[in-house]
């Protein structure tokens, strides 16, 4: 919770191309965790390119593992070295946070508080790409297949109910959707295919 009328949900993005594409479609803010002792990886720049294709939401970077630097001069040079390629890919002055290191297995409370406060007051503007491309973020599903049918044939076709959030424009009845496992299948039943996606049915 970040306010009386606002709730933030954090979704971890896996380090693969499919996960990056999915995250780019629904994320309002991309929080990049960068190992300061190693630097930027190729996957980071690939993810930034994917974000550009999908309307380019807000991007922030957080440098971690800074406690591995024992020399303050080397740490300062590393911060400057990592700042310039990040600004080149985003824009000059893009926000870059620093987490100095772990103390008793936890980050410094003040640094985490500053980061959380900055995110909580950030304003997100609608992206033109998002408003014209519907995307469903499912966070829960239920198997509503009759139990007697499953008991008779454990490999029968299942009917599931998806619960989650619909981003962008509304889905129309008969639109085709894609999941990583099922592939392209027409969406069935439509009373919930509006903002909020309350119990839309998908035949798989």
mmCIF file of C-alpha atoms in Angstrom:
data_model
loop_
_atom_site.group_PDB
_atom_site.id
_atom_site.type_symbol
_atom_site.label_atom_id
_atom_site.label_comp_id
_atom_site.label_asym_id
_atom_site.label_seq_id
_atom_site.Cartn_x
_atom_site.Cartn_y
_atom_site.Cartn_z
ATOM 1 C CA UNK A 1 0.000 0.000 0.000
ATOM 2 C CA UNK A 2 1.282 3.471 -0.867
ATOM 3 C CA UNK A 3 -1.844 5.459 0.000
ATOM 4 C CA UNK A 4 -5.557 5.248 0.706
ATOM 5 C CA UNK A 5 -6.412 4.884 -2.994
ATOM 6 C CA UNK A 6 -3.251 3.312 -4.379
ATOM 7 C CA UNK A 7 -1.734 -0.145 -4.157
ATOM 8 C CA UNK A 8 1.603 -1.216 -5.596
ATOM 9 C CA UNK A 9 2.350 -4.765 -6.717
ATOM 10 C CA UNK A 10 5.905 -5.973 -7.243
ATOM 11 C CA UNK A 11 6.452 -8.685 -9.856
ATOM 12 C CA UNK A 12 9.864 -10.297 -10.247
ATOM 13 C CA UNK A 13 10.993 -10.564 -13.863
ATOM 14 C CA UNK A 14 12.896 -13.761 -14.762
ATOM 15 C CA UNK A 15 16.133 -13.521 -16.677
ATOM 16 C CA UNK A 16 14.776 -14.827 -20.001
ATOM 17 C CA UNK A 17 13.341 -13.205 -23.117
ATOM 18 C CA UNK A 18 9.759 -14.411 -22.578
ATOM 19 C CA UNK A 19 9.630 -13.062 -19.037
ATOM 20 C CA UNK A 20 11.088 -9.734 -20.170
ATOM 21 C CA UNK A 21 8.450 -9.338 -22.888
ATOM 22 C CA UNK A 22 5.651 -10.156 -20.443
ATOM 23 C CA UNK A 23 6.957 -7.686 -17.862
ATOM 24 C CA UNK A 24 7.355 -4.931 -20.459
ATOM 25 C CA UNK A 25 3.657 -5.203 -21.321
ATOM 26 C CA UNK A 26 2.229 -4.562 -17.868
ATOM 27 C CA UNK A 27 4.935 -2.800 -15.824
ATOM 28 C CA UNK A 28 4.419 0.864 -14.940
ATOM 29 C CA UNK A 29 7.906 1.022 -13.451
ATOM 30 C CA UNK A 30 10.933 -1.140 -14.212
ATOM 31 C CA UNK A 31 13.258 -1.398 -11.221
ATOM 32 C CA UNK A 32 16.652 -2.633 -12.397
ATOM 33 C CA UNK A 33 18.897 -4.200 -9.759
ATOM 34 C CA UNK A 34 22.517 -3.848 -10.865
ATOM 35 C CA UNK A 35 25.449 -5.583 -9.216
ATOM 36 C CA UNK A 36 27.816 -2.654 -8.719
ATOM 37 C CA UNK A 37 30.855 -4.936 -8.444
ATOM 38 C CA UNK A 38 30.112 -6.466 -11.861
ATOM 39 C CA UNK A 39 28.323 -3.777 -13.877
ATOM 40 C CA UNK A 40 25.619 -3.952 -16.524
ATOM 41 C CA UNK A 41 24.895 -7.276 -18.182
ATOM 42 C CA UNK A 42 23.799 -7.815 -21.771
ATOM 43 C CA UNK A 43 20.334 -8.895 -20.584
ATOM 44 C CA UNK A 44 19.832 -5.478 -18.982
ATOM 45 C CA UNK A 45 20.237 -3.648 -22.288
ATOM 46 C CA UNK A 46 18.063 -6.243 -24.035
ATOM 47 C CA UNK A 47 15.326 -5.560 -21.500
ATOM 48 C CA UNK A 48 15.632 -1.810 -22.059
ATOM 49 C CA UNK A 49 15.221 -2.342 -25.813
ATOM 50 C CA UNK A 50 12.097 -4.431 -25.173
ATOM 51 C CA UNK A 51 10.712 -1.663 -22.953
ATOM 52 C CA UNK A 52 11.200 0.847 -25.770
ATOM 53 C CA UNK A 53 9.112 -1.282 -28.120
ATOM 54 C CA UNK A 54 6.289 -1.496 -25.572
ATOM 55 C CA UNK A 55 5.920 2.214 -24.895
ATOM 56 C CA UNK A 56 8.878 2.658 -22.523
ATOM 57 C CA UNK A 57 7.526 2.875 -18.948
ATOM 58 C CA UNK A 58 9.489 4.594 -16.209
ATOM 59 C CA UNK A 59 12.839 3.010 -15.389
ATOM 60 C CA UNK A 60 14.942 3.210 -12.233
ATOM 61 C CA UNK A 61 18.199 1.482 -11.379
ATOM 62 C CA UNK A 62 19.456 0.354 -7.984
ATOM 63 C CA UNK A 63 23.152 -0.404 -7.503
ATOM 64 C CA UNK A 64 23.815 -3.192 -5.004
ATOM 65 C CA UNK A 65 26.885 -5.028 -3.631
ATOM 66 C CA UNK A 66 28.644 -1.716 -3.038
ATOM 67 C CA UNK A 67 30.001 -3.039 0.248
ATOM 68 C CA UNK A 68 32.556 -5.042 -1.766
ATOM 69 C CA UNK A 69 34.426 -1.807 -2.507
ATOM 70 C CA UNK A 70 36.907 -1.069 0.279
ATOM 71 C CA UNK A 71 38.446 1.930 -1.492
ATOM 72 C CA UNK A 72 36.169 5.003 -1.466
ATOM 73 C CA UNK A 73 37.893 6.474 -4.524
ATOM 74 C CA UNK A 74 37.304 3.313 -6.555
ATOM 75 C CA UNK A 75 33.678 3.238 -5.435
ATOM 76 C CA UNK A 76 33.153 6.817 -6.581
ATOM 77 C CA UNK A 77 34.683 6.093 -9.982
ATOM 78 C CA UNK A 78 32.525 2.970 -10.360
ATOM 79 C CA UNK A 79 29.367 4.966 -9.680
ATOM 80 C CA UNK A 80 30.337 7.503 -12.336
ATOM 81 C CA UNK A 81 31.259 4.761 -14.802
ATOM 82 C CA UNK A 82 27.915 2.977 -14.419
ATOM 83 C CA UNK A 83 25.877 6.172 -14.459
ATOM 84 C CA UNK A 84 26.823 7.281 -17.984
ATOM 85 C CA UNK A 85 25.730 4.148 -19.954
ATOM 86 C CA UNK A 86 22.488 4.095 -17.956
ATOM 87 C CA UNK A 87 21.777 7.724 -18.811
ATOM 88 C CA UNK A 88 22.647 7.035 -22.446
ATOM 89 C CA UNK A 89 20.032 4.280 -22.680
ATOM 90 C CA UNK A 90 17.322 6.140 -20.700
ATOM 91 C CA UNK A 91 17.847 9.901 -20.448
ATOM 92 C CA UNK A 92 20.240 12.270 -18.718
ATOM 93 C CA UNK A 93 19.423 12.471 -15.033
ATOM 94 C CA UNK A 94 17.562 9.143 -14.823
ATOM 95 C CA UNK A 95 17.199 8.135 -11.189
ATOM 96 C CA UNK A 96 19.897 5.849 -9.852
ATOM 97 C CA UNK A 97 19.733 4.627 -6.241
ATOM 98 C CA UNK A 98 22.587 3.171 -4.235
ATOM 99 C CA UNK A 99 22.316 0.465 -1.576
ATOM 100 C CA UNK A 100 25.581 0.604 0.334
ATOM 101 C CA UNK A 101 25.487 -3.006 1.529
ATOM 102 C CA UNK A 102 24.078 -5.545 3.972
ATOM 103 C CA UNK A 103 24.242 -5.163 7.735
ATOM 104 C CA UNK A 104 23.294 -8.333 9.627
ATOM 105 C CA UNK A 105 21.720 -9.690 6.426
ATOM 106 C CA UNK A 106 19.582 -6.608 5.720
ATOM 107 C CA UNK A 107 20.002 -3.406 3.735
ATOM 108 C CA UNK A 108 20.256 -0.103 5.574
ATOM 109 C CA UNK A 109 16.778 0.871 6.703
ATOM 110 C CA UNK A 110 17.147 4.528 5.743
ATOM 111 C CA UNK A 111 18.206 3.681 2.172
ATOM 112 C CA UNK A 112 15.288 1.275 1.701
ATOM 113 C CA UNK A 113 12.899 3.859 3.155
ATOM 114 C CA UNK A 114 14.103 6.531 0.713
ATOM 115 C CA UNK A 115 13.698 4.146 -2.221
ATOM 116 C CA UNK A 116 10.210 3.090 -1.115
ATOM 117 C CA UNK A 117 9.125 6.691 -0.580
ATOM 118 C CA UNK A 118 10.363 7.728 -4.027
ATOM 119 C CA UNK A 119 8.396 4.890 -5.653
ATOM 120 C CA UNK A 120 5.249 5.596 -3.633
ATOM 121 C CA UNK A 121 4.984 9.234 -4.764
ATOM 122 C CA UNK A 122 5.930 8.555 -8.386
ATOM 123 C CA UNK A 123 3.254 9.402 -10.965
ATOM 124 C CA UNK A 124 2.616 7.026 -13.862
ATOM 125 C CA UNK A 125 1.227 8.418 -17.095
ATOM 126 C CA UNK A 126 -0.756 6.250 -19.549
ATOM 127 C CA UNK A 127 1.272 5.033 -22.524
ATOM 128 C CA UNK A 128 -0.210 5.174 -26.014
ATOM 129 C CA UNK A 129 0.965 1.627 -26.766
ATOM 130 C CA UNK A 130 -0.767 0.286 -23.651
ATOM 131 C CA UNK A 131 -4.073 2.014 -24.372
ATOM 132 C CA UNK A 132 -4.337 0.260 -27.753
ATOM 133 C CA UNK A 133 -3.084 -3.220 -26.791
ATOM 134 C CA UNK A 134 -5.001 -5.214 -24.149
ATOM 135 C CA UNK A 135 -2.980 -7.403 -21.837
ATOM 136 C CA UNK A 136 -4.147 -9.656 -19.024
ATOM 137 C CA UNK A 137 -2.064 -10.133 -15.888
ATOM 138 C CA UNK A 138 -3.362 -13.265 -14.144
ATOM 139 C CA UNK A 139 -2.433 -13.688 -10.487
ATOM 140 C CA UNK A 140 -4.808 -16.548 -9.580
ATOM 141 C CA UNK A 141 -6.669 -19.360 -11.311
ATOM 142 C CA UNK A 142 -9.168 -22.019 -10.289
ATOM 143 C CA UNK A 143 -9.947 -25.367 -11.896
ATOM 144 C CA UNK A 144 -13.756 -25.521 -12.259
ATOM 145 C CA UNK A 145 -13.841 -28.822 -14.134
ATOM 146 C CA UNK A 146 -16.518 -31.117 -12.595
ATOM 147 C CA UNK A 147 -14.734 -33.471 -10.158
ATOM 148 C CA UNK A 148 -16.582 -36.519 -11.470
ATOM 149 C CA UNK A 149 -15.259 -35.800 -14.984
ATOM 150 C CA UNK A 150 -11.689 -35.578 -13.691
ATOM 151 C CA UNK A 151 -12.161 -38.755 -11.655
ATOM 152 C CA UNK A 152 -13.359 -40.625 -14.740
ATOM 153 C CA UNK A 153 -10.522 -39.356 -16.941
ATOM 154 C CA UNK A 154 -7.535 -37.664 -15.332
ATOM 155 C CA UNK A 155 -6.331 -36.439 -18.747
ATOM 156 C CA UNK A 156 -9.618 -34.821 -19.807
ATOM 157 C CA UNK A 157 -9.847 -31.223 -21.027
ATOM 158 C CA UNK A 158 -9.936 -28.837 -18.096
ATOM 159 C CA UNK A 159 -11.918 -25.649 -17.653
ATOM 160 C CA UNK A 160 -10.263 -22.947 -15.569
ATOM 161 C CA UNK A 161 -11.273 -19.527 -14.284
ATOM 162 C CA UNK A 162 -8.665 -16.770 -14.387
ATOM 163 C CA UNK A 163 -8.560 -13.839 -11.973
ATOM 164 C CA UNK A 164 -6.346 -10.828 -12.461
ATOM 165 C CA UNK A 165 -6.082 -7.422 -14.068
ATOM 166 C CA UNK A 166 -6.773 -6.202 -17.599
ATOM 167 C CA UNK A 167 -4.430 -3.487 -18.813
ATOM 168 C CA UNK A 168 -4.953 -1.227 -21.811
ATOM 169 C CA UNK A 169 -8.179 -1.348 -23.810
ATOM 170 C CA UNK A 170 -11.035 -3.810 -23.244
ATOM 171 C CA UNK A 171 -10.987 -7.311 -24.699
ATOM 172 C CA UNK A 172 -13.685 -8.106 -27.215
ATOM 173 C CA UNK A 173 -15.644 -11.342 -27.278
ATOM 174 C CA UNK A 174 -13.875 -13.837 -29.523
ATOM 175 C CA UNK A 175 -10.445 -12.202 -29.279
ATOM 176 C CA UNK A 176 -7.567 -14.654 -29.255
ATOM 177 C CA UNK A 177 -5.115 -14.734 -26.401
ATOM 178 C CA UNK A 178 -1.741 -16.400 -25.935
ATOM 179 C CA UNK A 179 -0.155 -18.098 -22.953
ATOM 180 C CA UNK A 180 3.260 -19.734 -22.753
ATOM 181 C CA UNK A 181 1.800 -23.225 -22.342
ATOM 182 C CA UNK A 182 -1.512 -23.295 -24.209
ATOM 183 C CA UNK A 183 -0.671 -21.176 -27.253
ATOM 184 C CA UNK A 184 -3.371 -19.391 -29.230
ATOM 185 C CA UNK A 185 -6.875 -20.171 -28.050
ATOM 186 C CA UNK A 186 -10.083 -18.149 -28.417
ATOM 187 C CA UNK A 187 -11.341 -16.619 -25.208
ATOM 188 C CA UNK A 188 -14.713 -17.936 -24.133
ATOM 189 C CA UNK A 189 -17.365 -16.236 -22.003
ATOM 190 C CA UNK A 190 -17.116 -12.519 -21.605
ATOM 191 C CA UNK A 191 -18.942 -10.906 -18.676
ATOM 192 C CA UNK A 192 -15.674 -10.355 -16.864
ATOM 193 C CA UNK A 193 -13.602 -9.177 -19.814
ATOM 194 C CA UNK A 194 -13.636 -5.579 -18.685
ATOM 195 C CA UNK A 195 -11.358 -3.551 -16.458
ATOM 196 C CA UNK A 196 -10.723 -5.756 -13.454
ATOM 197 C CA UNK A 197 -11.145 -9.136 -15.220
ATOM 198 C CA UNK A 198 -13.395 -10.773 -12.662
ATOM 199 C CA UNK A 199 -13.717 -14.440 -13.509
ATOM 200 C CA UNK A 200 -13.275 -14.575 -17.292
ATOM 201 C CA UNK A 201 -13.407 -18.156 -18.577
ATOM 202 C CA UNK A 202 -10.823 -19.590 -20.993
ATOM 203 C CA UNK A 203 -11.328 -22.990 -22.599
ATOM 204 C CA UNK A 204 -8.042 -24.899 -22.843
#
